[in-house]
Coordinates of N, CA and C in Angstrom, one line a residue:
M1 N 7.8 12.1 14.9 CA 7.0 12.0 13.7 C 7.6 11.0 12.7
A2 N 8.9 11.2 12.5 CA 9.6 10.3 11.5 C 9.5 8.8 11.9
D3 N 9.6 8.6 13.2 CA 9.4 7.2 13.6 C 8.0 6.7 13.3
T4 N 7.0 7.5 13.5 CA 5.6 7.1 13.2 C 5.5 6.8 11.7
V5 N 6.1 7.6 10.9 CA 6.0 7.3 9.4 C 6.7 6.0 9.1
K6 N 7.8 5.7 9.7 CA 8.5 4.4 9.5 C 7.6 3.3 10.0
T7 N 6.9 3.5 11.1 CA 6.0 2.4 11.6 C 4.9 2.2 10.6
I8 N 4.4 3.3 10.0 CA 3.3 3.2 9.0 C 3.8 2.3 7.9
W9 N 5.0 2.6 7.3 CA 5.5 1.8 6.2 C 5.6 0.4 6.6
A10 N 6.1 0.1 7.8 CA 6.3 -1.3 8.3 C 4.9 -2.0 8.4
M11 N 3.9 -1.2 8.9 CA 2.6 -1.8 9.0 C 2.0 -2.1 7.6
L12 N 2.3 -1.3 6.7 CA 1.8 -1.5 5.3 C 2.3 -2.7 4.7
E13 N 3.5 -3.1 5.1 CA 4.1 -4.3 4.6 C 3.4 -5.6 5.1
T14 N 2.5 -5.4 6.1 CA 1.7 -6.6 6.6 C 0.5 -6.8 5.8
V15 N 0.1 -5.8 4.9 CA -1.1 -5.9 4.1 C -0.8 -6.5 2.8
E16 N -1.3 -7.7 2.6 CA -1.1 -8.5 1.4 C -2.2 -8.3 0.4
D17 N -1.8 -8.3 -0.9 CA -2.8 -8.5 -2.0 C -3.3 -9.9 -1.9
P18 N -4.6 -10.2 -1.7 CA -5.1 -11.5 -1.5 C -4.9 -12.4 -2.7
E19 N -4.8 -11.9 -3.9 CA -4.6 -12.7 -5.1 C -3.1 -13.0 -5.3
L20 N -2.3 -12.0 -5.1 CA -0.9 -12.2 -5.4 C -0.1 -12.7 -4.2
R21 N -0.6 -12.5 -3.0 CA 0.1 -12.9 -1.8 C 1.4 -12.2 -1.6
V22 N 1.5 -11.0 -2.0 CA 2.6 -10.1 -1.8 C 2.1 -8.8 -1.2
D23 N 2.8 -8.2 -0.3 CA 2.4 -7.0 0.4 C 2.3 -5.8 -0.5
V24 N 1.5 -4.8 -0.2 CA 1.3 -3.7 -1.0 C 2.5 -2.8 -1.2
V25 N 3.5 -2.8 -0.2 CA 4.7 -2.0 -0.4 C 5.6 -2.7 -1.4
N26 N 5.8 -3.9 -1.3 CA 6.7 -4.6 -2.2 C 6.1 -4.7 -3.6
L27 N 4.8 -4.7 -3.7 CA 4.2 -4.6 -5.0 C 4.3 -3.3 -5.7
G28 N 4.7 -2.3 -4.9 CA 4.9 -0.9 -5.4 C 3.6 -0.1 -5.5
L29 N 2.6 -0.6 -4.8 CA 1.3 0.1 -4.8 C 1.2 1.4 -4.0
I30 N 2.1 1.5 -3.0 CA 2.1 2.7 -2.1 C 3.1 3.7 -2.7
Y31 N 2.6 4.8 -3.0 CA 3.4 5.9 -3.6 C 3.9 6.9 -2.6
G32 N 3.2 7.0 -1.5 CA 3.7 7.9 -0.5 C 2.9 7.8 0.9
V33 N 3.6 8.2 1.9 CA 3.0 8.2 3.3 C 3.4 9.5 3.9
E34 N 2.4 10.2 4.5 CA 2.6 11.4 5.1 C 1.8 11.4 6.4
L35 N 2.4 12.0 7.5 CA 1.7 12.2 8.7 C 1.5 13.7 9.0
V36 N 0.2 14.1 9.0 CA -0.2 15.4 9.3 C -0.9 15.4 10.6
A37 N -0.3 16.0 11.6 CA -0.8 15.9 13.0 C -1.0 14.4 13.3
T38 N -2.2 14.0 13.5 CA -2.4 12.5 13.8 C -3.1 11.8 12.6
T39 N -3.1 12.4 11.5 CA -3.7 11.8 10.3 C -2.7 11.2 9.4
A40 N -2.8 9.9 9.1 CA -1.9 9.3 8.2 C -2.5 9.4 6.8
K41 N -1.8 10.0 5.9 CA -2.2 10.2 4.5 C -1.4 9.3 3.6
I42 N -2.1 8.3 3.0 CA -1.4 7.3 2.2 C -1.9 7.5 0.7
T43 N -0.9 7.7 -0.2 CA -1.2 7.8 -1.6 C -0.8 6.4 -2.2
M44 N -1.8 5.9 -3.0 CA -1.6 4.5 -3.5 C -2.3 4.4 -4.9
T45 N -2.0 3.3 -5.5 CA -2.7 2.9 -6.7 C -3.0 1.4 -6.7
W46 N -3.7 1.0 -7.7 CA -4.0 -0.4 -7.8 C -3.2 -1.0 -9.0
T47 N -3.2 -2.3 -9.1 CA -2.4 -2.9 -10.3 C -3.2 -2.7 -11.6
M48 N -4.5 -2.5 -11.5 CA -5.3 -2.3 -12.7 C -6.6 -1.5 -12.3
L49 N -7.1 -0.7 -13.3 CA -8.3 0.1 -13.1 C -9.4 -0.9 -12.8
G50 N -10.2 -0.6 -11.8 CA -11.4 -1.4 -11.5 C -11.0 -2.7 -10.8
C51 N -9.9 -2.7 -10.1 CA -9.4 -3.8 -9.3 C -10.6 -4.3 -8.4
P52 N -11.0 -5.6 -8.6 CA -12.1 -6.1 -7.8 C -11.8 -6.2 -6.3
L53 N -10.5 -6.2 -6.0 CA -10.1 -6.3 -4.5 C -9.7 -4.9 -4.0
G54 N -9.8 -3.9 -4.7 CA -9.4 -2.6 -4.3 C -10.0 -2.1 -3.0
D55 N -11.3 -2.2 -2.8 CA -12.0 -1.8 -1.6 C -11.5 -2.7 -0.4
L56 N -11.3 -3.9 -0.6 CA -10.8 -4.8 0.4 C -9.4 -4.4 0.9
L57 N -8.5 -4.1 -0.1 CA -7.2 -3.7 0.2 C -7.2 -2.3 1.0
E58 N -8.0 -1.4 0.5 CA -8.1 -0.1 1.2 C -8.6 -0.3 2.7
R59 N -9.6 -1.2 2.9 CA -10.1 -1.4 4.3 C -8.9 -2.0 5.1
R60 N -8.2 -3.0 4.5 CA -7.1 -3.6 5.3 C -6.0 -2.6 5.6
I61 N -5.7 -1.7 4.7 CA -4.7 -0.7 4.9 C -5.2 0.2 6.1
V62 N -6.4 0.7 6.0 CA -6.9 1.6 7.1 C -6.9 0.8 8.4
Q63 N -7.4 -0.4 8.5 CA -7.4 -1.2 9.7 C -6.0 -1.4 10.3
A64 N -5.0 -1.6 9.4 CA -3.6 -1.9 9.9 C -3.0 -0.6 10.4
V65 N -3.2 0.5 9.7 CA -2.5 1.8 10.1 C -3.2 2.4 11.3
E66 N -4.5 2.3 11.4 CA -5.1 2.9 12.6 C -4.8 2.3 13.9
T67 N -4.1 1.2 13.9 CA -3.7 0.6 15.2 C -2.4 1.2 15.7
I68 N -1.8 2.1 15.0 CA -0.5 2.6 15.4 C -0.7 3.8 16.3
D69 N 0.0 3.8 17.4 CA 0.0 4.9 18.4 C 0.3 6.2 17.7
G70 N -0.4 7.2 17.9 CA -0.2 8.5 17.3 C -0.9 8.7 16.0
V71 N -1.7 7.7 15.5 CA -2.5 7.8 14.3 C -3.9 7.7 14.7
D72 N -4.7 8.8 14.5 CA -6.1 8.8 14.9 C -7.0 8.7 13.7
E73 N -6.5 9.0 12.5 CA -7.3 8.9 11.3 C -6.4 8.5 10.1
V74 N -6.9 7.7 9.2 CA -6.2 7.3 8.0 C -7.0 7.7 6.7
E75 N -6.3 8.4 5.9 CA -6.9 8.9 4.6 C -6.1 8.2 3.5
V76 N -6.8 7.5 2.6 CA -6.2 6.8 1.5 C -6.6 7.6 0.2
E77 N -5.6 8.0 -0.5 CA -5.9 8.7 -1.8 C -5.5 7.8 -2.9
L78 N -6.4 7.4 -3.8 CA -6.2 6.5 -4.9 C -5.8 7.4 -6.1
V79 N -4.6 7.1 -6.7 CA -4.2 7.9 -7.9 C -3.9 6.9 -9.0
W80 N -3.9 7.5 -10.2 CA -3.6 6.7 -11.4 C -2.4 7.1 -12.2
E81 N -1.8 8.2 -11.7 CA -0.6 8.7 -12.3 C 0.5 8.8 -11.2
P82 N 1.6 8.3 -11.3 CA 2.0 7.5 -12.5 C 1.4 6.1 -12.5
A83 N 1.1 5.6 -13.6 CA 0.5 4.3 -13.8 C 1.4 3.2 -13.2
W84 N 0.7 2.2 -12.5 CA 1.5 1.1 -12.0 C 1.9 0.2 -13.1
N85 N 3.1 -0.4 -12.9 CA 3.6 -1.5 -13.8 C 4.5 -2.3 -13.0
K86 N 4.9 -3.4 -13.6 CA 5.7 -4.4 -12.8 C 7.1 -3.8 -12.4
D87 N 7.5 -2.8 -13.1 CA 8.8 -2.2 -12.7 C 8.7 -1.5 -11.4
K88 N 7.6 -1.2 -10.9 CA 7.4 -0.6 -9.5 C 7.6 -1.6 -8.4
M89 N 7.6 -2.9 -8.7 CA 7.7 -3.9 -7.7 C 9.2 -4.0 -7.3
T90 N 9.4 -4.4 -6.0 CA 10.7 -4.6 -5.5 C 11.3 -5.9 -6.1
P91 N 12.6 -6.1 -6.1 CA 13.2 -7.4 -6.5 C 12.6 -8.5 -5.7
F92 N 12.3 -8.3 -4.4 CA 11.7 -9.4 -3.6 C 10.4 -9.8 -4.1
A93 N 9.5 -8.8 -4.5 CA 8.2 -9.2 -5.0 C 8.3 -9.9 -6.3
K94 N 9.2 -9.4 -7.2 CA 9.4 -10.1 -8.5 C 9.9 -11.5 -8.3
M95 N 10.8 -11.8 -7.3 CA 11.2 -13.1 -7.0 C 10.1 -14.0 -6.6
L96 N 9.2 -13.5 -5.7 CA 8.1 -14.3 -5.1 C 7.1 -14.6 -6.3
L97 N 7.0 -13.7 -7.2 CA 6.0 -14.0 -8.3 C 6.7 -14.6 -9.5
G98 N 8.0 -14.8 -9.5 CA 8.7 -15.5 -10.6 C 8.8 -14.6 -11.8
I99 N 8.9 -13.3 -11.6 CA 9.0 -12.3 -12.7 C 10.5 -11.9 -12.7
R100 N 11.0 -11.8 -14.0 CA 12.4 -11.4 -14.2 C 12.4 -9.9 -14.5

């Protein structure tokens, strides 16, 4: 089960925000990943309320994660607390975006 969770995190790194061209993990949008039986439960946020690409990102996340062996269902929970800010980004994402 721990290996599947690691695989889910790795697969999430393949899902890019189409505007920022940085993956959702390095952007700090993914707050948690849990595997309950064969259901992947992903807790995430968006960079801003009403993100116009939120639905697209969620679809891409579901499509990516449901390809993993041992995952039969993907549930994405969108949360607003804690609020996202640039401090949630990894140093790699900040470098790519030119943020100090």
